[in-house]
Amino acid sequence: MSQQGARRNTRGGGAAWALVITSVAGFMAALDNLVVTTALPSIREDLGGALHDLEWTVSAYTLTFAVLLMFGAALGDRFGRRRLFVVGITVFTAASAAAAMAPGIDSLIAARAVQGVGAAIMMPLTLTLLTAAVPAERRGMAYGIWGAVNGLAVASGPLVGGSLTEHISWQWIFWLNVPLGLALLPLARLRLAESHGTGAPLDIPGTLLASGGLFGIVYGLVRGPVDGWTGSVVLTALFVGAALLVGFVLYSTRAKNPMLPMRLFRSRAFAGVNAASLLMFLGMFGSIFLLSQYMQGVLGYSPTEAGLRMLPWTGMPMLVAPIAGILSDRIGGRPVVAAGLFLQAAGLGYLASVITADASYAIQLPGLIISGVGMALYFAPASALVMSSVAAKEQGIASGANNALREVGGALGIAVMSSIFAAQGGYASAQTFVDGLRPAVAVGAAMVALGGVAALAIPARRRTGEQGPTAAPKKAEPKTDPAPDPAPEPALAPTAPTPRR
């Protein structure tokens, strides 16, 4: 970080401003994952379109978001994280306005795809900017608040979308982003200090292989429940996507400056937290997607009523995640993350066992509370583990990879759990819906429990922010980063911990 940037950060109360700016930006990007789902009937009534078109209003955002996350992080490392963060906010805000004013379903889908591009640039840079602004001893609390806001956005998307659609109009699920984005633009330029990554050349071949591979996998997963898993298009997308990802791995092991160095996965901390994140989002996204429909279609609640009744689950991160961040600073992130995942799995397992066509809210409440506490315990320490498992100059790469795996996990969860639901039940009656829902949520619980097992593979650490015992990664850092940040500014631009082994 430059001296000028450090002085600007000091004058602006850098840590507090960075936390506010990055949390709001992350909230906007995370909210739009599921905010459209409860508005689809109103969108179809206004704009027309077949069911296939309506599905793309959801998946167009997810696809572009997932496949461009790592590229967005690499652009920020190369050209300046604050600069690209501002570009991402601008694109996302403009696309949100275009979606709100869309005259037809095709233009809405196009605007949603552009929204995903903006989010892919903006989202992975939130953690790197936050890490650069917050002293190491306070990062647990900062990550806790950041994680709480982002977790709430993901889980409350159906509630926000349903409430705005029911009481105002569906266009306001997109208009909501515009004033927030316009407020963030000057704040980001004035209150955030610029920082860069390694300065290595952009890895164009790696970017194309990773983006193409993720696109094929996510596209196949999204289309599988609709077109059939044995359909030629779905099988081709999955096969080509898998082949491209294998090619990406092989290429990245030999490339001089790869976008995602495969050596990072030799770290048990990095590999473990990313596996846990993918499995957590697989179980959580799929469960929210189906349980929100259950509350509306089977129990007869309105979108707003269903969202309010899910608040013990979706709202819990706001209460517990900051505490989880403090705990991770004191006892380490591994036990907190693992406990959160096992609690989330237990809550989903309980819900799968008590759901019936006429289940009372009181009998569901314990499962919602347990799941909410588990979600909250996961979010903040997981972010800290990701950022502390790599060197400072590779935090943008790590953040992009982790967020990409979360998005892929979410798409996988919706696709897999929807296919289980369709195979075991359906929409013909309340009982057939429950017949499909129970095994689907049980599978989601099992996936989250596997995430807890993956979290236990992370090396034990007294603090998530401590340096690891292995010094080898630190010795290798000067080769890739000959011009490290100046040493006299530790409180303003703290150096990240040595990567764990």
Short mmCIF file of C-alpha atoms in Angstrom, two decimals:
data_model
loop_
_atom_site.label_atom_id
_atom_site.label_comp_id
_atom_site.label_asym_id
_atom_site.label_seq_id
_atom_site.Cartn_x
_atom_site.Cartn_y
_atom_site.Cartn_z
CA MET A 1 0.00 0.00 0.00
CA SER A 2 1.38 3.43 -0.85
CA GLN A 3 2.10 6.08 1.77
CA GLN A 4 -0.49 8.35 0.17
CA GLY A 5 -3.09 5.58 0.33
CA ALA A 6 -2.20 4.87 3.92
CA ARG A 7 -2.61 8.53 4.90
CA ARG A 8 -6.00 8.65 3.16
CA ASN A 9 -7.00 5.49 5.00
CA THR A 10 -5.99 7.02 8.32
CA ARG A 11 -7.90 10.24 7.75
CA GLY A 12 -11.04 8.34 6.75
CA GLY A 13 -11.05 5.85 9.61
CA GLY A 14 -9.95 3.17 7.17
CA ALA A 15 -11.00 0.02 8.98
CA ALA A 16 -14.54 1.20 9.77
CA TRP A 17 -15.12 2.65 6.31
CA ALA A 18 -13.72 -0.44 4.62
CA LEU A 19 -16.03 -2.65 6.68
CA VAL A 20 -19.12 -0.59 5.78
CA ILE A 21 -18.29 -0.28 2.08
CA THR A 22 -17.31 -3.91 1.51
CA SER A 23 -20.23 -5.26 3.57
CA VAL A 24 -22.81 -3.25 1.62
CA ALA A 25 -21.21 -4.23 -1.71
CA GLY A 26 -21.16 -7.88 -0.69
CA PHE A 27 -24.78 -7.63 0.46
CA MET A 28 -25.90 -6.39 -2.98
CA ALA A 29 -24.05 -9.14 -4.84
CA ALA A 30 -25.15 -11.93 -2.49
CA LEU A 31 -28.77 -10.76 -2.31
CA ASP A 32 -29.28 -11.09 -6.05
CA ASN A 33 -28.59 -14.82 -5.99
CA LEU A 34 -32.12 -15.70 -4.82
CA VAL A 35 -34.00 -12.39 -4.72
CA VAL A 36 -35.75 -13.10 -8.04
CA THR A 37 -37.22 -16.48 -7.13
CA THR A 38 -40.35 -15.25 -5.33
CA ALA A 39 -40.96 -12.56 -7.98
CA LEU A 40 -41.09 -14.90 -10.99
CA PRO A 41 -44.92 -15.15 -11.23
CA SER A 42 -45.24 -11.36 -11.33
CA ILE A 43 -42.42 -11.04 -13.86
CA ARG A 44 -44.09 -13.58 -16.13
CA GLU A 45 -47.41 -11.74 -15.84
CA ASP A 46 -45.82 -8.43 -16.86
CA LEU A 47 -43.21 -9.50 -19.40
CA GLY A 48 -44.48 -12.86 -20.63
CA GLY A 49 -42.12 -15.68 -21.51
CA ALA A 50 -42.10 -19.42 -21.08
CA LEU A 51 -40.91 -21.26 -17.99
CA HIS A 52 -37.53 -21.73 -19.68
CA ASP A 53 -37.16 -17.95 -20.00
CA LEU A 54 -38.08 -17.35 -16.37
CA GLU A 55 -35.48 -19.85 -15.19
CA TRP A 56 -32.81 -17.90 -17.02
CA THR A 57 -33.64 -14.77 -15.03
CA VAL A 58 -32.11 -16.69 -12.11
CA SER A 59 -29.40 -18.75 -13.80
CA ALA A 60 -28.03 -15.98 -16.07
CA TYR A 61 -26.81 -14.15 -12.97
CA THR A 62 -25.48 -17.29 -11.28
CA LEU A 63 -23.58 -18.41 -14.37
CA THR A 64 -21.75 -15.17 -15.12
CA PHE A 65 -21.10 -14.60 -11.43
CA ALA A 66 -19.56 -18.04 -10.93
CA VAL A 67 -17.44 -18.28 -14.07
CA LEU A 68 -15.89 -14.80 -13.89
CA LEU A 69 -15.11 -14.56 -10.16
CA MET A 70 -11.49 -15.66 -10.41
CA PHE A 71 -10.90 -13.45 -13.44
CA GLY A 72 -12.36 -10.48 -11.55
CA ALA A 73 -9.98 -11.13 -8.66
CA ALA A 74 -7.03 -11.39 -11.07
CA LEU A 75 -7.96 -8.10 -12.73
CA GLY A 76 -8.03 -6.40 -9.34
CA ASP A 77 -4.61 -7.77 -8.40
CA ARG A 78 -3.17 -6.62 -11.73
CA PHE A 79 -4.74 -3.18 -12.24
CA GLY A 80 -5.61 -2.13 -8.69
CA ARG A 81 -8.18 -3.57 -6.34
CA ARG A 82 -9.93 -0.31 -5.49
CA ARG A 83 -10.04 0.71 -9.15
CA LEU A 84 -11.63 -2.56 -10.26
CA PHE A 85 -13.92 -2.57 -7.23
CA VAL A 86 -15.32 0.78 -8.41
CA VAL A 87 -15.69 -0.62 -11.94
CA GLY A 88 -17.60 -3.62 -10.58
CA ILE A 89 -19.97 -1.42 -8.56
CA THR A 90 -20.60 0.75 -11.63
CA VAL A 91 -21.42 -2.22 -13.87
CA PHE A 92 -23.62 -3.85 -11.24
CA THR A 93 -25.56 -0.65 -10.51
CA ALA A 94 -26.13 0.16 -14.19
CA ALA A 95 -27.26 -3.39 -14.91
CA SER A 96 -29.67 -3.28 -11.96
CA ALA A 97 -31.31 -0.15 -13.39
CA ALA A 98 -31.50 -1.81 -16.81
CA ALA A 99 -33.19 -4.87 -15.26
CA ALA A 100 -35.75 -2.67 -13.50
CA MET A 101 -36.59 -0.91 -16.78
CA ALA A 102 -36.51 -4.05 -18.96
CA PRO A 103 -39.29 -3.93 -21.57
CA GLY A 104 -39.23 -7.68 -22.20
CA ILE A 105 -38.04 -10.98 -20.83
CA ASP A 106 -35.02 -11.18 -23.16
CA SER A 107 -33.70 -7.78 -22.09
CA LEU A 108 -34.22 -8.73 -18.44
CA ILE A 109 -32.15 -11.88 -18.91
CA ALA A 110 -29.39 -9.87 -20.62
CA ALA A 111 -29.37 -7.33 -17.78
CA ARG A 112 -29.14 -10.13 -15.22
CA ALA A 113 -26.12 -11.57 -17.03
CA VAL A 114 -24.40 -8.16 -16.93
CA GLN A 115 -25.27 -7.90 -13.24
CA GLY A 116 -23.35 -11.13 -12.74
CA VAL A 117 -20.31 -9.64 -14.50
CA GLY A 118 -20.32 -6.65 -12.15
CA ALA A 119 -20.76 -8.87 -9.10
CA ALA A 120 -17.90 -11.14 -10.23
CA ILE A 121 -15.54 -8.15 -10.34
CA MET A 122 -16.82 -6.57 -7.13
CA MET A 123 -17.37 -9.51 -4.77
CA PRO A 124 -13.89 -11.15 -4.57
CA LEU A 125 -12.25 -7.77 -3.97
CA THR A 126 -14.36 -7.03 -0.89
CA LEU A 127 -12.31 -9.34 1.32
CA THR A 128 -8.92 -8.25 -0.02
CA LEU A 129 -9.77 -4.57 0.53
CA LEU A 130 -11.13 -5.32 3.99
CA THR A 131 -8.04 -7.33 4.94
CA ALA A 132 -5.73 -4.52 3.82
CA ALA A 133 -7.58 -1.98 5.97
CA VAL A 134 -8.11 -3.91 9.22
CA PRO A 135 -5.27 -4.71 11.66
CA ALA A 136 -4.62 -8.41 12.13
CA GLU A 137 -5.82 -8.49 15.73
CA ARG A 138 -9.23 -7.08 14.72
CA ARG A 139 -9.89 -9.09 11.59
CA GLY A 140 -11.95 -11.74 13.37
CA MET A 141 -14.59 -9.20 14.35
CA ALA A 142 -14.47 -7.54 10.92
CA TYR A 143 -14.86 -10.86 9.12
CA GLY A 144 -17.69 -11.71 11.51
CA ILE A 145 -19.67 -8.61 10.59
CA TRP A 146 -18.87 -9.02 6.88
CA GLY A 147 -19.92 -12.67 7.04
CA ALA A 148 -23.13 -11.86 8.91
CA VAL A 149 -24.19 -9.29 6.33
CA ASN A 150 -23.40 -11.55 3.38
CA GLY A 151 -24.99 -14.61 4.98
CA LEU A 152 -28.14 -12.66 5.71
CA ALA A 153 -28.27 -11.42 2.12
CA VAL A 154 -28.02 -14.93 0.67
CA ALA A 155 -30.64 -16.39 2.99
CA SER A 156 -33.07 -13.46 2.96
CA GLY A 157 -33.23 -13.09 -0.82
CA PRO A 158 -36.64 -14.79 -1.08
CA LEU A 159 -38.02 -12.65 1.79
CA VAL A 160 -36.80 -9.37 0.29
CA GLY A 161 -37.98 -10.32 -3.20
CA GLY A 162 -41.35 -11.50 -1.98
CA SER A 163 -41.97 -8.47 0.22
CA LEU A 164 -41.06 -5.93 -2.46
CA THR A 165 -43.09 -7.78 -5.09
CA GLU A 166 -46.11 -8.18 -2.83
CA HIS A 167 -46.21 -4.62 -1.47
CA ILE A 168 -44.69 -2.49 -4.28
CA SER A 169 -43.66 -4.16 -7.57
CA TRP A 170 -41.12 -6.68 -8.80
CA GLN A 171 -39.04 -3.90 -10.41
CA TRP A 172 -38.02 -2.74 -6.94
CA ILE A 173 -35.95 -5.86 -6.32
CA PHE A 174 -33.57 -4.25 -8.84
CA TRP A 175 -34.17 -0.57 -8.06
CA LEU A 176 -33.03 -1.33 -4.51
CA ASN A 177 -29.45 -1.71 -5.74
CA VAL A 178 -29.30 1.66 -7.51
CA PRO A 179 -29.18 4.09 -4.54
CA LEU A 180 -26.86 1.73 -2.67
CA GLY A 181 -24.48 1.55 -5.63
CA LEU A 182 -24.55 5.29 -6.21
CA ALA A 183 -23.71 5.89 -2.54
CA LEU A 184 -20.82 3.40 -2.60
CA LEU A 185 -19.07 4.87 -5.65
CA PRO A 186 -17.77 8.11 -4.07
CA LEU A 187 -17.18 6.40 -0.72
CA ALA A 188 -15.00 3.72 -2.33
CA ARG A 189 -12.88 6.30 -4.16
CA LEU A 190 -12.43 8.51 -1.11
CA ARG A 191 -12.25 6.06 1.78
CA LEU A 192 -10.48 2.97 0.41
CA ALA A 193 -6.73 2.81 -0.19
CA GLU A 194 -5.43 1.32 -3.43
CA SER A 195 -3.55 -1.98 -3.34
CA HIS A 196 -2.21 -4.45 -5.89
CA GLY A 197 -1.34 -8.12 -6.07
CA THR A 198 1.81 -9.66 -7.51
CA GLY A 199 1.75 -7.58 -10.69
CA ALA A 200 2.21 -10.74 -12.76
CA PRO A 201 0.81 -10.81 -16.32
CA LEU A 202 -2.81 -11.88 -16.71
CA ASP A 203 -3.19 -15.60 -17.24
CA ILE A 204 -5.39 -15.56 -20.35
CA PRO A 205 -5.19 -19.33 -21.15
CA GLY A 206 -5.93 -20.23 -17.55
CA THR A 207 -8.81 -17.78 -17.41
CA LEU A 208 -10.37 -19.22 -20.56
CA LEU A 209 -9.97 -22.81 -19.34
CA ALA A 210 -11.37 -22.09 -15.86
CA SER A 211 -14.23 -19.92 -17.08
CA GLY A 212 -15.18 -22.34 -19.84
CA GLY A 213 -14.99 -25.31 -17.49
CA LEU A 214 -17.07 -23.67 -14.79
CA PHE A 215 -19.59 -22.48 -17.38
CA GLY A 216 -20.02 -26.01 -18.72
CA ILE A 217 -20.42 -27.56 -15.26
CA VAL A 218 -22.80 -24.92 -13.94
CA TYR A 219 -24.82 -24.82 -17.17
CA GLY A 220 -25.21 -28.60 -17.12
CA LEU A 221 -26.27 -28.56 -13.46
CA VAL A 222 -28.80 -25.79 -14.02
CA ARG A 223 -30.30 -27.40 -17.11
CA GLY A 224 -30.19 -31.00 -15.84
CA PRO A 225 -33.50 -31.00 -13.91
CA VAL A 226 -35.27 -29.34 -16.86
CA ASP A 227 -33.79 -31.12 -19.89
CA GLY A 228 -33.03 -34.43 -18.18
CA TRP A 229 -29.65 -35.64 -16.99
CA THR A 230 -29.24 -37.90 -20.02
CA GLY A 231 -30.01 -35.16 -22.54
CA SER A 232 -27.29 -34.58 -25.12
CA VAL A 233 -26.90 -30.89 -24.30
CA VAL A 234 -26.58 -31.53 -20.56
CA LEU A 235 -24.14 -34.43 -20.97
CA THR A 236 -22.05 -32.45 -23.46
CA ALA A 237 -21.91 -29.43 -21.17
CA LEU A 238 -20.88 -31.53 -18.17
CA PHE A 239 -18.29 -33.53 -20.15
CA VAL A 240 -16.73 -30.51 -21.85
CA GLY A 241 -16.79 -28.53 -18.61
CA ALA A 242 -15.06 -31.34 -16.71
CA ALA A 243 -12.47 -31.75 -19.48
CA LEU A 244 -11.70 -28.03 -19.48
CA LEU A 245 -11.32 -28.00 -15.69
CA VAL A 246 -8.92 -30.95 -15.88
CA GLY A 247 -7.01 -29.05 -18.54
CA PHE A 248 -6.98 -26.00 -16.28
CA VAL A 249 -5.48 -28.01 -13.42
CA LEU A 250 -2.80 -29.54 -15.65
CA TYR A 251 -2.00 -26.19 -17.22
CA SER A 252 -1.83 -24.41 -13.84
CA THR A 253 0.70 -26.91 -12.49
CA ARG A 254 3.13 -25.96 -15.30
CA ALA A 255 2.37 -22.29 -16.02
CA LYS A 256 4.86 -19.65 -14.85
CA ASN A 257 2.21 -17.22 -13.55
CA PRO A 258 -1.05 -19.20 -13.22
CA MET A 259 -4.29 -17.50 -12.26
CA LEU A 260 -4.83 -20.09 -9.52
CA PRO A 261 -1.59 -21.75 -8.41
CA MET A 262 -2.28 -25.40 -7.74
CA ARG A 263 0.34 -25.32 -4.98
CA LEU A 264 -2.22 -23.46 -2.85
CA PHE A 265 -4.22 -26.69 -2.57
CA ARG A 266 -1.23 -28.39 -0.98
CA SER A 267 -2.16 -26.38 2.08
CA ARG A 268 -4.62 -28.33 4.20
CA ALA A 269 -6.10 -25.04 5.38
CA PHE A 270 -6.85 -23.76 1.88
CA ALA A 271 -8.09 -27.10 0.54
CA GLY A 272 -10.16 -27.88 3.62
CA VAL A 273 -11.96 -24.54 3.88
CA ASN A 274 -12.78 -24.51 0.17
CA ALA A 275 -14.20 -28.04 0.28
CA ALA A 276 -16.24 -27.07 3.33
CA SER A 277 -17.53 -23.93 1.59
CA LEU A 278 -18.65 -25.80 -1.52
CA LEU A 279 -20.51 -28.42 0.51
CA MET A 280 -22.05 -25.83 2.85
CA PHE A 281 -23.51 -23.83 -0.02
CA LEU A 282 -24.67 -27.02 -1.74
CA GLY A 283 -26.80 -28.01 1.23
CA MET A 284 -27.89 -24.51 2.22
CA PHE A 285 -28.91 -23.17 -1.21
CA GLY A 286 -30.86 -26.27 -2.15
CA SER A 287 -32.65 -26.37 1.21
CA ILE A 288 -33.66 -22.70 1.14
CA PHE A 289 -34.87 -23.07 -2.44
CA LEU A 290 -37.20 -25.96 -1.55
CA LEU A 291 -38.24 -24.98 1.99
CA SER A 292 -39.36 -21.51 0.88
CA GLN A 293 -41.63 -23.21 -1.69
CA TYR A 294 -42.87 -25.63 0.98
CA MET A 295 -43.94 -22.80 3.26
CA GLN A 296 -45.80 -21.08 0.44
CA GLY A 297 -47.15 -23.95 -1.66
CA VAL A 298 -47.93 -26.48 1.09
CA LEU A 299 -48.51 -24.47 4.27
CA GLY A 300 -50.20 -21.59 2.44
CA TYR A 301 -48.08 -18.65 3.63
CA SER A 302 -47.58 -15.59 1.45
CA PRO A 303 -44.00 -14.80 0.32
CA THR A 304 -43.64 -12.25 3.10
CA GLU A 305 -45.13 -14.55 5.74
CA ALA A 306 -42.86 -17.39 4.68
CA GLY A 307 -39.80 -15.16 4.85
CA LEU A 308 -40.70 -13.91 8.30
CA ARG A 309 -41.12 -17.46 9.58
CA MET A 310 -37.66 -18.33 8.27
CA LEU A 311 -36.01 -15.46 10.18
CA PRO A 312 -34.88 -17.72 13.06
CA TRP A 313 -32.69 -19.36 10.40
CA THR A 314 -31.88 -16.54 7.99
CA GLY A 315 -31.57 -13.76 10.55
CA MET A 316 -29.38 -15.61 13.03
CA PRO A 317 -26.07 -14.60 11.36
CA MET A 318 -26.68 -10.97 12.33
CA LEU A 319 -26.68 -12.01 16.00
CA VAL A 320 -24.15 -14.81 16.19
CA ALA A 321 -21.57 -14.26 13.41
CA PRO A 322 -19.74 -11.36 15.13
CA ILE A 323 -19.41 -13.56 18.23
CA ALA A 324 -18.13 -16.36 16.01
CA GLY A 325 -15.48 -14.00 14.68
CA ILE A 326 -14.28 -13.21 18.20
CA LEU A 327 -14.23 -16.92 19.07
CA SER A 328 -12.17 -17.68 15.97
CA ASP A 329 -9.59 -15.12 17.07
CA ARG A 330 -9.29 -16.82 20.46
CA ILE A 331 -9.57 -20.55 19.77
CA GLY A 332 -8.96 -20.76 16.02
CA GLY A 333 -11.29 -21.00 13.05
CA ARG A 334 -11.33 -24.77 12.59
CA PRO A 335 -13.46 -25.74 15.63
CA VAL A 336 -15.88 -22.87 15.07
CA VAL A 337 -16.41 -23.66 11.38
CA ALA A 338 -16.71 -27.40 12.01
CA ALA A 339 -19.21 -26.86 14.84
CA GLY A 340 -21.25 -24.53 12.63
CA LEU A 341 -21.41 -27.03 9.79
CA PHE A 342 -22.40 -29.91 12.05
CA LEU A 343 -25.11 -27.75 13.65
CA GLN A 344 -26.40 -26.73 10.21
CA ALA A 345 -26.50 -30.40 9.22
CA ALA A 346 -28.32 -31.33 12.44
CA GLY A 347 -30.91 -28.60 11.87
CA LEU A 348 -31.59 -29.71 8.31
CA GLY A 349 -31.74 -33.35 9.40
CA TYR A 350 -34.30 -32.44 12.06
CA LEU A 351 -36.42 -30.53 9.53
CA ALA A 352 -36.32 -33.48 7.13
CA SER A 353 -37.66 -35.73 9.90
CA VAL A 354 -40.55 -33.51 11.08
CA ILE A 355 -41.83 -31.99 7.81
CA THR A 356 -45.39 -33.07 6.98
CA ALA A 357 -48.20 -31.68 4.85
CA ASP A 358 -49.67 -29.93 7.91
CA ALA A 359 -46.64 -29.46 10.19
CA SER A 360 -47.04 -26.65 12.70
CA TYR A 361 -44.54 -23.82 12.82
CA ALA A 362 -43.72 -24.69 16.44
CA ILE A 363 -42.41 -28.12 15.49
CA GLN A 364 -40.23 -26.64 12.74
CA LEU A 365 -38.79 -23.86 14.93
CA PRO A 366 -36.02 -25.87 16.67
CA GLY A 367 -34.60 -26.96 13.32
CA LEU A 368 -34.66 -23.39 12.00
CA ILE A 369 -32.86 -22.06 15.09
CA ILE A 370 -30.19 -24.78 15.05
CA SER A 371 -29.60 -24.23 11.33
CA GLY A 372 -29.35 -20.48 11.86
CA VAL A 373 -26.76 -20.80 14.63
CA GLY A 374 -24.77 -23.22 12.47
CA MET A 375 -24.84 -20.89 9.47
CA ALA A 376 -23.66 -17.99 11.63
CA LEU A 377 -20.78 -19.96 13.14
CA TYR A 378 -19.61 -20.93 9.66
CA PHE A 379 -19.59 -17.62 7.79
CA ALA A 380 -17.13 -15.41 9.69
CA PRO A 381 -14.39 -17.93 10.55
CA ALA A 382 -14.53 -19.41 7.04
CA SER A 383 -13.69 -16.02 5.55
CA ALA A 384 -10.82 -15.60 7.99
CA LEU A 385 -9.47 -19.07 7.19
CA VAL A 386 -9.52 -18.40 3.45
CA MET A 387 -7.66 -15.11 3.75
CA SER A 388 -5.10 -16.38 6.27
CA SER A 389 -4.31 -19.58 4.38
CA VAL A 390 -2.38 -17.77 1.61
CA ALA A 391 0.25 -15.05 1.31
CA ALA A 392 -0.86 -11.41 1.28
CA LYS A 393 -0.27 -10.98 -2.46
CA GLU A 394 -2.44 -14.01 -3.27
CA GLN A 395 -5.49 -13.07 -1.21
CA GLY A 396 -7.37 -11.82 -4.27
CA ILE A 397 -6.81 -15.17 -5.98
CA ALA A 398 -7.92 -17.04 -2.86
CA SER A 399 -11.04 -14.92 -2.43
CA GLY A 400 -12.05 -15.37 -6.07
CA ALA A 401 -11.54 -19.13 -5.93
CA ASN A 402 -13.52 -19.48 -2.70
CA ASN A 403 -16.43 -17.39 -3.95
CA ALA A 404 -16.48 -19.27 -7.26
CA LEU A 405 -16.68 -22.59 -5.42
CA ARG A 406 -19.50 -21.23 -3.25
CA GLU A 407 -21.51 -20.21 -6.33
CA VAL A 408 -20.87 -23.55 -8.01
CA GLY A 409 -21.92 -25.26 -4.79
CA GLY A 410 -25.16 -23.26 -4.74
CA ALA A 411 -25.98 -24.15 -8.34
CA LEU A 412 -25.12 -27.78 -7.65
CA GLY A 413 -27.32 -27.82 -4.55
CA ILE A 414 -30.38 -26.46 -6.36
CA ALA A 415 -29.87 -28.84 -9.28
CA VAL A 416 -29.18 -31.99 -7.27
CA MET A 417 -31.83 -31.44 -4.61
CA SER A 418 -34.43 -30.44 -7.21
CA SER A 419 -33.75 -33.63 -9.15
CA ILE A 420 -34.18 -35.70 -5.95
CA PHE A 421 -37.39 -33.82 -5.22
CA ALA A 422 -38.72 -34.50 -8.74
CA ALA A 423 -37.80 -38.19 -8.58
CA GLN A 424 -39.46 -38.81 -5.21
CA GLY A 425 -42.39 -36.37 -5.33
CA GLY A 426 -43.69 -33.33 -7.17
CA TYR A 427 -46.24 -30.53 -7.18
CA ALA A 428 -49.39 -32.63 -7.68
CA SER A 429 -50.47 -32.36 -4.03
CA ALA A 430 -49.21 -31.29 -0.63
CA GLN A 431 -48.31 -34.87 0.23
CA THR A 432 -46.37 -35.51 -2.98
CA PHE A 433 -44.46 -32.27 -2.36
CA VAL A 434 -43.51 -33.49 1.12
CA ASP A 435 -42.60 -36.91 -0.28
CA GLY A 436 -40.01 -35.24 -2.51
CA LEU A 437 -38.91 -32.60 -0.02
CA ARG A 438 -37.92 -34.86 2.86
CA PRO A 439 -35.27 -36.97 1.04
CA ALA A 440 -33.94 -33.87 -0.73
CA VAL A 441 -33.38 -31.97 2.53
CA ALA A 442 -31.88 -35.11 4.09
CA VAL A 443 -29.32 -35.21 1.28
CA GLY A 444 -28.62 -31.53 1.86
CA ALA A 445 -27.98 -32.27 5.54
CA ALA A 446 -25.56 -35.05 4.59
CA MET A 447 -23.63 -32.75 2.26
CA VAL A 448 -23.24 -30.09 4.97
CA ALA A 449 -22.08 -32.77 7.41
CA LEU A 450 -19.40 -33.79 4.89
CA GLY A 451 -18.39 -30.14 4.86
CA GLY A 452 -17.90 -30.39 8.62
CA VAL A 453 -15.60 -33.38 8.09
CA ALA A 454 -13.63 -31.35 5.52
CA ALA A 455 -13.30 -28.51 8.03
CA LEU A 456 -11.75 -30.91 10.55
CA ALA A 457 -8.92 -31.48 8.04
CA ILE A 458 -7.83 -27.85 8.52
CA PRO A 459 -4.73 -27.71 10.77
CA ALA A 460 -5.45 -26.80 14.37
CA ARG A 461 -4.41 -23.28 15.28
CA ARG A 462 -4.73 -21.28 18.48
CA ARG A 463 -5.68 -18.24 16.37
CA THR A 464 -6.77 -17.98 12.78
CA GLY A 465 -4.49 -15.00 12.37
CA GLU A 466 -1.27 -16.53 13.73
CA GLN A 467 1.66 -17.39 11.57
CA GLY A 468 2.01 -21.04 10.86
CA PRO A 469 4.97 -23.08 11.99
CA THR A 470 6.20 -23.64 8.45
CA ALA A 471 8.41 -20.93 7.06
CA ALA A 472 8.89 -22.31 3.57
CA PRO A 473 6.06 -20.39 1.90
CA LYS A 474 7.44 -17.17 3.31
CA LYS A 475 10.84 -17.80 1.77
CA ALA A 476 9.31 -18.31 -1.65
CA GLU A 477 7.35 -15.06 -1.55
CA PRO A 478 10.14 -12.71 -2.70
CA LYS A 479 10.46 -14.64 -5.96
CA THR A 480 6.91 -13.78 -6.99
CA ASP A 481 6.72 -10.42 -5.28
CA PRO A 482 10.01 -8.54 -5.56
CA ALA A 483 8.44 -5.29 -4.34
CA PRO A 484 6.49 -5.99 -1.14
CA ASP A 485 4.53 -3.34 0.69
CA PRO A 486 6.62 -1.04 2.93
CA ALA A 487 7.23 -2.45 6.37
CA PRO A 488 6.63 0.74 8.42
CA GLU A 489 2.82 0.54 7.99
CA PRO A 490 1.78 -2.64 9.82
CA ALA A 491 -1.38 -1.21 11.38
CA LEU A 492 -2.72 0.14 8.11
CA ALA A 493 -1.71 -2.55 5.66
CA PRO A 494 -1.05 -5.65 7.77
CA THR A 495 0.79 -8.51 6.21
CA ALA A 496 -1.28 -11.66 5.98
CA PRO A 497 -0.20 -14.73 7.92
CA THR A 498 2.12 -17.26 6.38
CA PRO A 499 0.16 -19.89 4.42
CA ARG A 500 -0.67 -22.95 6.47
CA ARG A 501 0.55 -26.34 5.70
#
